């Protein structure tokens, strides 16, 4: 049982301090399991300790299959290492391409070094440095969620889908 399961997405506004990959994973998974509409993730490389687990993929798949109008969007610095590594998100995004969108961050934003996740325009997990696990999270911070989503949309709109992510039909 996660220490975050006592919190409810959209209700609990406490700012929680995160200082390890296990903290980041536990809070992200708990928020994802409570999400009903939208997920936005900006990550440099979709860290395997946070995103490449059976539980996380199952929660994403469940959201996509149970909520036909959900929107799952991921912005990555580059997708090639994920493809080579065999990251589970790649196959899931290929199977659920109408629900999961992945784009490579536009070159104008390549130096951006933060990582964040926004769930249902309320829940936020944010790390100031993408390659470190120190950060914070809140199950209900609509102001910060709006700010991060505004930035996310700005980057999303000028970024392109990575052609390497397309499934080849032969």
XYZ file of C-alpha atoms in Angstrom:
170
model
C 0.000 0.000 0.000
C 1.351 3.401 -1.015
C 1.626 6.235 1.473
C -0.296 8.339 -1.077
C -3.417 6.181 -1.332
C -5.020 8.246 1.427
C -5.098 11.262 -0.921
C -7.824 11.962 -3.469
C -7.202 13.575 -6.838
C -9.002 16.912 -6.952
C -9.545 17.099 -3.187
C -6.316 17.104 -1.191
C -4.286 20.295 -1.663
C -1.365 19.480 0.601
C 2.020 19.980 -1.080
C 3.983 16.760 -0.658
C 7.784 16.675 -0.770
C 9.310 13.959 -2.940
C 12.934 12.925 -2.672
C 13.315 9.522 -4.299
C 12.317 7.574 -7.385
C 10.022 5.437 -5.224
C 8.218 8.568 -3.925
C 7.803 9.876 -7.476
C 6.561 6.519 -8.708
C 4.111 5.993 -5.848
C 2.487 9.413 -6.147
C 2.344 9.300 -9.963
C 0.802 5.824 -9.962
C -1.750 6.805 -7.312
C -2.784 9.912 -9.276
C -2.903 7.984 -12.544
C -5.144 5.334 -11.015
C -7.577 8.092 -9.976
C -7.452 10.002 -13.273
C -10.607 10.142 -15.386
C -9.796 12.460 -18.296
C -6.345 13.831 -19.035
C -2.696 13.015 -18.480
C 0.147 15.262 -19.637
C 3.733 14.141 -19.055
C 6.835 16.084 -19.979
C 9.907 13.944 -19.495
C 13.328 13.831 -21.020
C 13.457 10.041 -21.378
C 10.465 8.458 -19.590
C 12.609 7.146 -16.748
C 12.085 3.401 -16.480
C 11.846 3.508 -12.676
C 8.834 5.807 -12.979
C 7.089 4.837 -16.181
C 8.251 1.452 -17.448
C 6.465 -0.809 -14.996
C 3.619 -3.236 -15.473
C 1.490 -1.332 -12.916
C 1.973 2.041 -14.604
C 1.240 0.617 -18.061
C -1.807 -1.213 -16.723
C -3.138 2.037 -15.222
C -2.597 3.894 -18.531
C -4.233 1.086 -20.495
C -7.165 0.967 -18.081
C -7.682 4.722 -18.352
C -7.638 4.574 -22.149
C -10.028 1.633 -22.336
C -12.482 2.851 -19.686
C -12.575 6.518 -20.629
C -13.109 6.829 -24.386
C -12.625 10.601 -24.331
C -9.458 10.602 -22.284
C -6.335 12.252 -23.604
C -2.858 10.986 -22.732
C -0.029 13.122 -24.068
C 3.706 12.703 -23.619
C 6.469 15.097 -24.580
C 9.945 13.547 -24.742
C 13.369 14.931 -25.479
C 13.959 11.949 -27.747
C 12.159 8.696 -28.403
C 14.956 6.664 -30.002
C 16.462 5.388 -26.704
C 12.994 4.246 -25.607
C 12.510 2.352 -28.854
C 15.932 0.689 -28.581
C 15.390 -0.154 -24.920
C 11.933 -1.572 -25.578
C 10.121 0.764 -23.187
C 6.565 -0.474 -22.593
C 5.075 2.945 -23.360
C 6.110 2.592 -27.006
C 4.095 -0.568 -27.636
C 1.162 0.745 -25.614
C 1.126 3.978 -27.609
C 1.186 1.996 -30.840
C -1.767 -0.141 -29.717
C -3.713 2.845 -28.419
C -2.582 5.479 -30.910
C -5.920 7.284 -30.885
C -5.663 7.770 -27.100
C -1.937 8.198 -26.487
C 0.072 10.844 -28.273
C 3.844 11.105 -28.073
C 5.813 13.990 -29.502
C 9.472 14.904 -29.474
C 10.120 18.244 -27.795
C 10.743 21.003 -30.348
C 14.349 22.153 -30.581
C 13.437 25.562 -29.094
C 12.682 23.794 -25.807
C 15.418 21.117 -25.797
C 17.291 22.827 -22.961
C 14.251 22.806 -20.666
C 15.388 20.642 -17.780
C 12.283 20.164 -15.639
C 9.959 17.176 -15.622
C 6.298 17.175 -14.690
C 3.039 15.286 -14.850
C -0.454 16.776 -14.713
C -3.512 14.625 -14.038
C -7.087 15.807 -14.746
C -5.995 19.453 -14.635
C -5.628 19.145 -10.847
C -2.919 16.724 -9.751
C 0.690 17.754 -10.248
C 4.026 15.996 -9.827
C 6.957 18.271 -10.618
C 10.735 17.946 -10.506
C 12.865 21.032 -10.986
C 15.645 18.935 -12.490
C 14.578 16.137 -14.813
C 17.542 13.953 -13.915
C 16.944 14.164 -10.145
C 14.077 12.909 -8.007
C 13.674 15.849 -5.656
C 10.366 17.538 -6.289
C 6.859 17.995 -5.044
C 3.379 16.842 -5.736
C -0.173 17.805 -4.961
C -3.409 16.000 -5.616
C -5.222 19.327 -6.020
C -3.312 22.339 -7.306
C -5.399 23.720 -10.186
C -3.363 26.943 -10.411
C -0.045 25.162 -10.919
C -1.734 22.583 -13.152
C -3.040 25.381 -15.421
C 0.408 26.996 -15.595
C 2.123 23.710 -16.454
C -0.562 22.751 -18.986
C -0.271 26.147 -20.652
C 3.470 25.568 -21.086
C 2.880 21.945 -22.111
C 0.357 23.018 -24.791
C 2.765 25.662 -26.083
C 5.490 23.042 -26.549
C 3.062 20.348 -27.784
C 1.665 22.579 -30.510
C 5.037 23.174 -32.148
C 6.466 19.699 -31.534
C 6.178 16.819 -33.970
C 5.289 13.172 -33.570
C 8.416 11.046 -33.852
C 8.168 9.031 -37.092
C 10.017 6.154 -35.389
C 6.990 5.628 -33.139
C 4.639 4.697 -35.967
C 3.722 1.052 -36.311
C 4.713 -0.390 -39.663
C 1.893 -2.329 -41.310
C 3.358 -4.773 -43.800
